[in-house]
Coordinates of C-alpha atoms in Angstrom, one line a residue:
Chain A
M1 CA 107.1 76.2 115.1
D2 CA 105.1 74.5 112.4
F3 CA 102.0 75.9 113.9
Y4 CA 103.3 79.5 113.5
L5 CA 104.6 78.9 110.0
G6 CA 101.1 77.5 109.2
L7 CA 99.5 80.5 110.7
L8 CA 101.8 82.7 108.6
Q9 CA 100.6 80.9 105.5
I10 CA 97.0 81.5 106.4
I11 CA 97.7 85.2 107.0
G12 CA 99.6 85.4 103.7
V13 CA 96.8 84.0 101.5
H14 CA 94.1 85.9 103.4
T15 CA 96.1 89.1 102.9
L16 CA 95.9 88.5 99.1
L17 CA 92.2 87.9 99.4
G18 CA 91.7 91.1 101.5
L19 CA 93.8 93.1 99.0
S20 CA 91.7 92.0 96.2
A21 CA 88.7 93.4 98.0
Y22 CA 90.7 96.5 98.9
V23 CA 91.3 97.5 95.3
V24 CA 87.6 97.2 94.5
L25 CA 86.6 99.0 97.7
L26 CA 88.8 102.0 96.7
T27 CA 86.3 102.8 94.0
G28 CA 83.5 102.6 96.6
Q29 CA 82.2 99.3 95.5
V30 CA 81.4 96.6 98.2
S31 CA 82.1 93.4 96.3
M32 CA 81.0 90.0 97.8
A33 CA 82.4 88.3 94.7
Q34 CA 85.9 88.0 95.9
A35 CA 85.4 84.5 97.4
G36 CA 84.1 83.4 94.0
F37 CA 87.3 84.8 92.3
Y38 CA 89.4 83.1 95.0
A39 CA 87.6 79.8 94.2
I40 CA 88.2 80.2 90.5
G41 CA 91.9 80.8 91.1
A42 CA 92.2 77.9 93.5
Y43 CA 90.6 75.4 91.0
V44 CA 92.5 76.7 88.0
A45 CA 95.9 76.7 89.7
A46 CA 95.3 73.3 91.1
M47 CA 94.3 71.9 87.7
C48 CA 97.5 73.4 86.2
T49 CA 99.9 71.7 88.7
A50 CA 98.0 68.5 89.6
M51 CA 96.5 67.6 86.2
F52 CA 99.0 69.2 83.8
G53 CA 102.2 69.1 85.8
L54 CA 102.9 72.9 85.6
H55 CA 105.3 74.5 88.2
I56 CA 103.5 76.5 90.9
L57 CA 104.7 79.9 89.7
P58 CA 103.2 79.7 86.2
A59 CA 100.2 78.0 87.7
I60 CA 99.3 80.9 89.9
I61 CA 100.0 83.4 87.2
V62 CA 97.6 81.5 84.8
A63 CA 95.1 81.3 87.7
G64 CA 95.4 85.1 88.2
L65 CA 95.0 85.9 84.5
V66 CA 92.0 83.6 84.1
T67 CA 90.3 85.0 87.1
A68 CA 91.1 88.6 86.0
A69 CA 89.4 87.9 82.6
I70 CA 86.3 86.5 84.4
A71 CA 86.3 89.4 86.8
C72 CA 86.4 91.8 83.8
V73 CA 83.5 90.1 82.1
V74 CA 81.5 90.0 85.3
G75 CA 82.4 93.6 86.1
F76 CA 80.5 95.1 83.2
P77 CA 77.0 94.1 84.1
A78 CA 77.6 93.9 87.9
L79 CA 79.0 97.5 88.2
R80 CA 75.9 99.0 86.6
V81 CA 74.2 98.6 89.9
K82 CA 75.3 100.3 93.1
G83 CA 75.3 100.0 96.9
L84 CA 73.2 97.2 98.3
M85 CA 72.1 96.0 94.8
L86 CA 75.8 95.5 94.0
V87 CA 76.2 93.5 97.2
V88 CA 73.4 91.3 96.2
A89 CA 74.6 90.9 92.6
T90 CA 78.1 90.0 93.6
L91 CA 76.9 87.7 96.3
A92 CA 74.8 85.9 93.7
F93 CA 77.9 85.6 91.4
G94 CA 79.9 84.1 94.3
E95 CA 77.2 81.5 94.9
M96 CA 77.0 80.7 91.2
V97 CA 80.7 80.0 91.2
R98 CA 80.4 77.9 94.3
L99 CA 77.6 75.9 92.8
F100 CA 79.4 75.5 89.6
F101 CA 82.3 73.8 91.4
F102 CA 79.8 71.8 93.4
N103 CA 78.8 70.2 90.1
F104 CA 82.0 70.4 88.2
S105 CA 83.8 67.2 87.5
W106 CA 86.7 66.7 85.3
Q107 CA 89.4 64.1 86.1
V108 CA 92.4 62.8 84.3
E109 CA 94.6 59.8 85.0
R110 CA 98.0 60.6 86.4
G111 CA 100.4 58.2 88.1
G112 CA 97.7 55.4 88.3
E113 CA 95.1 57.6 90.0
L114 CA 92.3 59.9 88.9
I115 CA 93.1 63.5 89.6
G116 CA 90.9 66.6 89.2
P117 CA 87.9 68.3 90.5
N118 CA 85.2 65.7 91.4
S119 CA 82.0 67.7 92.1
A120 CA 80.8 67.6 95.7
E121 CA 83.9 65.6 96.8
G122 CA 86.1 68.4 95.8
F123 CA 89.6 68.4 94.4
R124 CA 91.9 66.1 96.2
A125 CA 95.6 65.5 96.1
I126 CA 96.9 68.9 95.0
R127 CA 100.4 67.7 96.1
F128 CA 102.8 70.0 94.3
F129 CA 104.6 71.0 97.5
P130 CA 105.2 67.6 99.0
E131 CA 105.9 66.0 95.6
N132 CA 108.7 68.5 95.0
G133 CA 110.1 68.2 98.5
W134 CA 109.1 71.8 99.6
E135 CA 109.5 72.1 103.4
I136 CA 106.9 74.1 105.3
W137 CA 109.2 77.1 105.6
H138 CA 109.9 77.0 101.9
V139 CA 106.1 77.2 101.3
T140 CA 105.8 80.0 103.8
G141 CA 108.7 81.9 102.3
F142 CA 107.2 81.5 98.8
I143 CA 103.8 82.8 99.9
W144 CA 105.3 85.9 101.6
I145 CA 107.4 86.7 98.5
V146 CA 104.2 86.7 96.4
V147 CA 102.4 88.7 99.1
A148 CA 105.3 91.2 99.2
V149 CA 105.4 91.5 95.4
V150 CA 101.6 92.1 95.2
M151 CA 101.6 94.5 98.1
G152 CA 104.5 96.4 96.6
A153 CA 102.7 96.6 93.2
L154 CA 99.5 97.8 94.8
W155 CA 101.3 100.3 96.9
W156 CA 103.0 101.6 93.8
I157 CA 99.7 101.8 91.8
D158 CA 98.1 103.6 94.8
N159 CA 100.7 106.3 94.5
T160 CA 100.3 106.8 90.7
R161 CA 97.6 108.8 89.0
A162 CA 95.6 105.5 88.6
G163 CA 95.4 105.2 92.4
A164 CA 94.2 108.8 92.8
V165 CA 91.6 108.2 90.1
L166 CA 90.3 105.1 92.0
R167 CA 90.0 107.1 95.2
A168 CA 88.3 110.0 93.3
V169 CA 85.6 107.6 91.9
G170 CA 85.2 106.1 95.4
H171 CA 84.7 109.6 96.9
D172 CA 82.2 111.1 94.5
E173 CA 81.0 109.4 91.3
T174 CA 79.1 112.5 90.0
A175 CA 82.2 114.7 90.3
A176 CA 84.4 112.0 88.9
Q177 CA 82.2 111.8 85.8
S178 CA 82.1 115.6 85.4
I179 CA 85.9 115.8 85.2
G180 CA 85.9 113.3 82.3
L181 CA 86.5 110.0 84.0
N182 CA 84.8 107.0 82.4
L183 CA 83.2 105.4 85.5
T184 CA 82.7 102.0 83.8
A185 CA 86.3 101.7 82.7
V186 CA 87.6 102.7 86.1
K187 CA 85.4 100.3 88.1
V188 CA 85.8 97.4 85.7
G189 CA 89.6 98.1 85.8
A190 CA 89.5 97.9 89.6
M191 CA 87.4 94.7 89.5
T192 CA 89.9 93.1 87.0
L193 CA 92.9 94.0 89.2
G194 CA 91.0 92.6 92.2
G195 CA 90.3 89.4 90.2
L196 CA 94.0 89.0 89.4
V197 CA 95.0 89.3 93.0
A198 CA 92.2 87.1 94.3
G199 CA 93.0 84.4 91.7
M200 CA 96.6 84.3 92.7
G201 CA 95.7 84.1 96.4
G202 CA 93.2 81.3 95.7
G203 CA 95.9 79.5 93.6
I204 CA 98.3 79.5 96.5
Y205 CA 95.6 78.6 99.0
A206 CA 94.7 75.4 97.0
H207 CA 98.3 74.2 97.3
T208 CA 98.7 74.9 101.0
V209 CA 95.7 72.8 102.0
T210 CA 96.1 70.1 99.2
H211 CA 92.3 69.6 99.2
I212 CA 89.7 72.1 98.1
E213 CA 85.9 71.9 97.9
H214 CA 83.1 74.2 97.1
A215 CA 81.9 74.7 100.7
V216 CA 85.1 76.6 101.7
F217 CA 84.3 79.4 99.2
G218 CA 80.9 80.4 100.6
V219 CA 79.4 83.6 102.0
L220 CA 81.6 83.5 105.1
L221 CA 84.8 83.7 103.2
A222 CA 83.3 86.6 101.1
T223 CA 82.5 88.4 104.3
F224 CA 86.0 87.9 105.6
A225 CA 87.4 89.2 102.3
I226 CA 85.5 92.5 102.5
A227 CA 85.9 92.8 106.3
Y228 CA 89.7 93.0 106.0
P229 CA 89.9 96.3 104.1
I230 CA 86.9 97.8 105.9
L231 CA 88.5 97.0 109.3
G232 CA 92.0 97.9 108.1
G233 CA 90.9 101.1 106.5
L234 CA 91.6 102.5 103.0
G235 CA 94.7 104.5 104.1
S236 CA 97.1 102.1 102.4
V237 CA 97.6 98.4 101.7
F238 CA 99.1 97.9 105.1
G239 CA 95.7 98.5 106.7
T240 CA 94.5 95.3 105.1
L241 CA 97.6 93.4 106.3
I242 CA 97.1 94.6 109.8
A243 CA 93.4 93.7 109.8
V244 CA 94.3 90.1 108.6
I245 CA 96.9 89.7 111.3
F246 CA 94.3 91.1 113.8
I247 CA 91.5 88.8 112.7
Q248 CA 93.4 85.6 111.7
G249 CA 96.3 85.8 114.1
F250 CA 94.6 87.3 117.2
L251 CA 90.9 86.8 117.0
V252 CA 90.8 83.3 115.3
E253 CA 93.9 81.7 116.6
G254 CA 95.0 83.8 119.6
L255 CA 91.6 83.5 121.4
R256 CA 91.2 79.8 120.9
F257 CA 91.8 79.1 124.6
L258 CA 88.5 80.9 125.3
G259 CA 86.5 78.0 123.7
D260 CA 82.9 78.9 123.0
W261 CA 83.4 82.4 124.3
R262 CA 85.6 83.1 121.4
S263 CA 82.9 83.7 118.9
L264 CA 81.2 86.2 121.2
L265 CA 84.4 88.1 121.9
F266 CA 85.2 88.0 118.2
G267 CA 82.2 90.1 117.3
A268 CA 82.6 92.4 120.3
L269 CA 86.2 93.2 119.4
I270 CA 85.4 94.0 115.8
V271 CA 82.6 96.3 117.0
L272 CA 85.0 97.9 119.4
A273 CA 87.7 98.4 116.8
M274 CA 85.3 100.0 114.4
N275 CA 84.0 102.3 117.2
F276 CA 87.5 103.5 118.1
R277 CA 88.7 103.7 114.5
P278 CA 85.6 104.4 112.4
T279 CA 87.6 104.8 109.2
G280 CA 89.5 101.6 109.8
L281 CA 92.6 100.7 111.8
L282 CA 94.8 102.8 109.5
G283 CA 92.1 105.2 108.3
E284 CA 91.9 107.0 105.0
R285 CA 95.0 109.1 105.6
M286 CA 98.4 107.6 105.4
P287 CA 100.4 107.1 108.6
R288 CA 102.9 109.8 109.3
L289 CA 105.7 107.4 108.7
F290 CA 105.0 107.2 105.0
K291 CA 104.3 110.9 104.4
R292 CA 106.6 112.8 102.1
R293 CA 108.5 115.6 103.8
G294 CA 108.8 117.8 100.7
P295 CA 105.9 120.2 101.0
D296 CA 107.0 121.9 104.2
K297 CA 110.2 123.2 102.7
L298 CA 108.4 124.5 99.7
E299 CA 106.0 126.5 101.8
L300 CA 108.9 128.1 103.6
K301 CA 110.5 129.1 100.3
E302 CA 107.2 130.8 99.3
A303 CA 106.9 132.7 102.5
E304 CA 110.3 134.2 102.0
Chain B
M1 CA 80.3 127.7 69.3
L2 CA 78.0 126.0 71.9
T3 CA 74.5 125.7 70.6
L4 CA 71.4 124.4 72.3
E5 CA 68.7 123.6 69.8
N6 CA 65.1 123.3 71.0
L7 CA 66.3 121.7 74.2
S8 CA 63.7 120.2 76.5
K9 CA 63.8 118.1 79.7
H10 CA 60.5 116.8 81.2
F11 CA 60.4 115.1 84.6
G12 CA 57.0 113.4 84.4
G13 CA 54.6 116.3 83.9
V14 CA 57.1 119.0 84.9
R15 CA 58.7 120.8 82.0
A16 CA 62.0 121.8 83.7
V17 CA 63.5 123.0 80.4
D18 CA 61.1 123.6 77.6
G19 CA 62.3 124.2 74.1
V20 CA 65.4 126.4 74.8
T21 CA 67.4 127.6 71.9
L22 CA 70.7 129.4 72.6
T23 CA 74.0 130.1 70.9
I24 CA 77.1 131.0 72.9
R25 CA 79.9 132.6 71.0
E26 CA 83.5 131.8 71.3
G27 CA 85.4 133.8 73.9
E28 CA 82.4 135.4 75.6
I29 CA 81.1 135.4 79.1
F30 CA 77.5 134.4 78.8
G31 CA 75.1 134.7 81.7
L32 CA 72.1 132.4 82.3
I33 CA 69.7 133.8 84.8
G34 CA 66.2 133.3 86.0
P35 CA 64.1 132.9 89.2
N36 CA 64.4 129.8 91.4
G37 CA 63.2 126.7 89.6
S38 CA 63.4 128.2 86.2
G39 CA 65.5 125.4 84.8
K40 CA 69.1 126.9 84.9
S41 CA 70.7 124.0 86.7
T42 CA 68.8 121.5 84.5
T43 CA 70.2 123.2 81.5
V44 CA 73.7 122.8 82.8
N45 CA 73.1 119.2 83.5
L46 CA 71.8 118.7 80.0
I47 CA 74.9 120.3 78.5
T48 CA 77.3 118.2 80.6
G49 CA 75.3 115.0 80.1
L50 CA 74.2 114.3 83.6
Y51 CA 70.7 114.3 82.2
T52 CA 69.6 113.2 78.7
P53 CA 67.3 115.6 77.0
T54 CA 63.7 114.7 76.2
T55 CA 64.1 116.5 72.9
G56 CA 66.6 118.8 71.2
T57 CA 70.3 118.8 70.7
V58 CA 73.5 120.2 72.2
T59 CA 76.4 120.9 69.8
L60 CA 79.9 122.2 70.4
D61 CA 81.8 123.4 67.4
G62 CA 79.6 121.4 65.1
W63 CA 80.0 118.2 67.2
D64 CA 76.7 116.8 68.3
L65 CA 77.1 116.1 72.0
T66 CA 73.6 115.0 72.7
A67 CA 74.2 111.2 72.7
M68 CA 77.7 111.4 74.2
P69 CA 78.4 110.1 77.7
Q70 CA 79.8 112.7 80.1
H71 CA 83.4 111.7 79.9
A72 CA 83.4 112.0 76.1
R73 CA 82.0 115.5 76.4
T74 CA 84.9 116.5 78.7
S75 CA 87.4 115.4 76.1
R76 CA 85.5 117.5 73.6
G77 CA 86.0 120.5 75.8
V78 CA 83.0 120.8 78.3
A79 CA 83.8 121.4 81.9
R80 CA 81.7 122.4 84.9
T81 CA 81.6 123.3 88.6
F82 CA 78.8 122.4 90.9
Q83 CA 76.4 124.6 92.9
N84 CA 77.2 122.6 96.0
I85 CA 80.9 122.1 95.8
R86 CA 81.9 118.5 94.9
L87 CA 85.6 118.0 95.5
F88 CA 87.5 114.8 96.2
G89 CA 88.0 115.5 99.9
N90 CA 90.1 112.4 100.3
L91 CA 92.7 113.6 97.8
T92 CA 95.2 116.5 98.1
V93 CA 94.7 119.8 96.2
A94 CA 97.3 118.8 93.6
Q95 CA 95.8 115.3 93.2
N96 CA 92.3 116.9 92.6
L97 CA 93.8 118.7 89.6
W98 CA 95.8 115.7 88.5
V99 CA 92.9 113.3 88.2
A100 CA 91.0 115.9 86.2
Q101 CA 93.5 115.9 83.3
N102 CA 91.2 114.1 80.9
G103 CA 91.2 116.6 78.0
H104 CA 91.6 115.9 74.4
E105 CA 95.4 116.4 74.1
Q106 CA 96.0 114.8 77.5
R107 CA 94.2 111.6 76.3
R108 CA 96.7 111.3 73.5
E109 CA 99.5 110.6 76.0
H110 CA 100.6 107.0 76.1
F111 CA 98.3 104.8 78.3
L112 CA 101.0 103.8 80.7
S113 CA 102.6 107.2 81.2
R114 CA 99.2 108.7 81.6
W115 CA 97.8 106.4 84.2
F116 CA 100.9 105.2 86.0
K117 CA 102.8 108.4 86.5
P118 CA 104.1 108.4 90.1
G119 CA 102.7 110.8 92.6
G120 CA 105.5 113.4 92.7
E121 CA 105.2 114.2 89.0
H122 CA 102.0 116.2 88.7
G123 CA 103.5 118.1 85.8
A124 CA 103.9 121.7 84.9
S125 CA 100.2 122.3 84.0
V126 CA 99.1 121.3 87.5
D127 CA 101.7 123.7 89.0
E128 CA 100.5 126.5 86.7
L129 CA 96.9 126.0 87.6
L130 CA 97.8 125.9 91.3
Q131 CA 99.5 129.3 90.9
F132 CA 96.6 130.7 88.9
S133 CA 94.2 129.7 91.6
R134 CA 96.5 130.9 94.4
L135 CA 96.6 127.4 95.9
Y136 CA 100.2 126.5 95.4
S137 CA 101.1 126.6 99.1
K138 CA 98.2 124.3 99.8
R139 CA 99.0 121.8 97.2
D140 CA 99.6 118.9 99.6
V141 CA 96.6 119.7 101.9
L142 CA 93.6 117.4 101.7
A143 CA 90.9 119.1 99.7
G144 CA 88.4 118.4 102.5
N145 CA 90.4 120.6 104.9
L146 CA 90.3 123.8 102.8
S147 CA 88.3 126.9 103.6
F148 CA 85.1 127.5 101.7
G149 CA 86.7 130.1 99.4
E150 CA 89.7 127.9 98.7
M151 CA 87.3 125.0 97.8
R152 CA 85.5 127.2 95.3
R153 CA 88.8 128.2 93.7
L154 CA 90.0 124.6 93.6
E155 CA 86.8 123.4 92.0
M156 CA 87.2 126.0 89.3
A157 CA 90.8 125.0 88.8
R158 CA 89.8 121.3 88.6
A159 CA 87.3 122.2 85.9
L160 CA 90.1 124.0 84.0
A161 CA 92.5 121.0 84.4
S162 CA 91.1 119.3 81.3
N163 CA 91.8 122.4 79.1
P164 CA 88.1 122.9 78.4
R165 CA 86.8 125.1 75.6
V166 CA 83.7 126.1 77.5
L167 CA 83.4 126.3 81.3
L168 CA 80.0 126.1 83.0
L169 CA 79.9 127.8 86.3
D170 CA 76.8 126.8 88.3
E171 CA 76.2 129.6 90.9
P172 CA 79.9 130.2 91.8
A173 CA 79.0 133.0 94.1
A174 CA 76.6 131.0 96.3
G175 CA 77.6 131.6 99.9
A176 CA 80.1 134.3 98.9
S177 CA 80.2 137.8 100.4
Q178 CA 80.1 141.0 98.4
E179 CA 83.9 141.4 98.3
D180 CA 84.3 137.7 97.3
G181 CA 81.9 138.5 94.5
Q182 CA 84.4 141.2 93.2
L183 CA 87.3 138.8 93.4
L184 CA 85.2 136.1 91.6
A185 CA 84.4 138.6 88.8
E186 CA 88.2 139.1 88.3
R187 CA 88.8 135.3 88.3
I188 CA 86.1 134.7 85.8
R189 CA 87.6 137.4 83.5
A190 CA 91.0 135.8 84.0
V191 CA 89.5 132.4 82.9
R192 CA 88.0 134.0 79.8
D193 CA 91.4 135.6 79.1
R194 CA 92.9 132.1 79.0
G195 CA 90.7 131.5 76.0
V196 CA 87.9 129.7 77.7
T197 CA 84.3 130.5 76.9
V198 CA 82.3 130.9 80.1
L199 CA 78.6 130.1 80.7
L200 CA 77.7 131.7 84.1
I201 CA 74.6 130.6 86.0
E202 CA 74.1 133.0 88.8
H203 CA 71.7 134.6 91.2
M204 CA 73.9 137.5 92.2
M205 CA 72.7 140.2 89.8
E206 CA 75.6 142.6 90.4
L207 CA 78.0 139.9 89.3
V208 CA 76.1 138.9 86.2
M209 CA 75.4 142.4 85.0
G210 CA 78.9 143.5 85.6
I211 CA 80.9 140.9 83.7
T212 CA 78.7 139.2 81.1
D213 CA 78.8 140.0 77.4
R214 CA 75.3 138.6 76.8
I215 CA 72.6 137.2 79.0
A216 CA 69.6 134.8 78.5
V217 CA 66.8 134.7 81.0
L218 CA 64.8 131.6 81.7
N219 CA 61.4 131.4 83.3
F220 CA 59.4 128.2 83.8
G221 CA 61.9 126.4 81.6
Q222 CA 61.5 128.8 78.7
K223 CA 63.8 131.5 77.4
I224 CA 62.0 134.8 77.8
A225 CA 64.7 137.2 76.8
E226 CA 68.2 137.3 75.4
G227 CA 70.6 140.3 74.9
T228 CA 73.2 142.5 76.5
P229 CA 73.0 143.3 80.2
R230 CA 71.6 146.7 79.3
E231 CA 68.8 145.2 77.2
I232 CA 68.0 142.6 79.8
Q233 CA 67.6 145.2 82.5
D234 CA 65.2 147.2 80.3
D235 CA 63.1 144.2 79.3
P236 CA 59.6 144.4 80.6
Q237 CA 59.1 140.6 80.5
V238 CA 62.2 140.0 82.6
R239 CA 61.1 142.6 85.1
A240 CA 57.7 140.9 85.3
A241 CA 59.3 137.5 85.9
Y242 CA 61.4 138.9 88.8
L243 CA 58.8 141.2 90.3
G244 CA 58.1 140.5 93.9
S245 CA 61.1 138.3 94.3
G246 CA 63.2 141.2 95.3
H247 CA 65.5 141.1 92.4
D248 CA 63.9 144.1 90.7
E249 CA 65.4 146.4 93.2
K250 CA 68.8 144.7 92.9
M251 CA 68.7 145.1 89.2
E252 CA 68.2 148.8 89.5
R253 CA 71.1 149.1 91.9
A254 CA 73.3 147.1 89.5
S255 CA 72.5 149.3 86.6
A256 CA 73.0 152.5 88.6

């Protein structure tokens, strides 16, 4: 049972990571910086609880806000470049963040021991959950409440004018500019929102594993982050969720019995999935289930 | 109202637009014609801000637009369509108009209500534009699934969604049949009757001669003539510029 609850936790935090890339991808930007934002969120939230004794909830909110502010600042220069150049620029940013934490050391004494990030050794003893007597299912429940709130908020934004504007910019920048949209503002806005979500996800992640270190937040994690929305498709936030379940639940955990063959099949299955569903598992269009029924009636009225 | 002053755009050694001076008056339909490669589309791109001019200025109602980014020009009242239609194919027809509401008075709406309005409430102005463009029944269709003619109508409606003062139409009849050209002429007049000044760039001579109030002719980036359709047809320089390209004959037909 604990195994499945643990798996649910992984799926939860990775969904947040994937959603942060989803928001940026809506505007057509492939960002490899999400793992860097995730790292910032993880360290900030861990510092809040372990070093300054904050509760987990304000800690992840602070982590989200700090990361959003950094994402906003990074967004201005980074989003001046496009396509492959943006991939390289954001990748470089992610590595910068990782190397920063590789060298970052700041410890305070708490309860007779030194606590805080200690450069290459990482940040140990982020023990908010065990110290406060949270059971594994408490933690899992907490994670999924946050995931549900974030998904709900992004789903709502997606259906407002802001969501349509993000998609418009993603579809055709020249046309978006010609109708009076400020591309920089829209892209930096998406990056900031992505940073907020990634920071919260990282903050939760740090507490589930109790020990974080720079090596976790490398290129592989950044690749996973962008792979989720690409595989899941830009139809809606649920595409990203399904992709995370597919990759983390099925490919990573479900195929463990295959041993070394797993890695081979892993790649093959992703290639297959992308071949059968080139626009992602849920595609650009929304699934029928979520479509409004209104328009049909209106058309009838007009015909009469 | 819209004034181009000594406007030039050089691409390396090529003078795509070379010292063009033009004044377009409020409420008129102004035609900009010229042989292929004469700098018409470049002029449009200079007015909307897609290109920055090498020299010269663009002013609208006394506001200098030359240094403004594109989105600021839209809120000052400049809107355009593209020669090769550029819609948001991943959005519905209504959403295409909705995202384009970036005009001056629309910007004054409160930030939250402007950006986070839920999907159902596109507002009366969107409905009105849908009706004006005869696209109301298609409002929830993805723009990418429309027919060619509907796409053209939607693109013009999208340009009107920001309540522009001047609308730049870049070859709106490209790919259209003769009858479509007739309908297009009516639509352009209807746009003008909404109080929008129209700058029409077009190859189809019948259309330009039929509906414009005044015309300017470009050749090799320079303005070679300006006047009423009548005057343009009788201008020897214009005839020379078009000679051999087949348009001469068309001009006579249009004037007949």
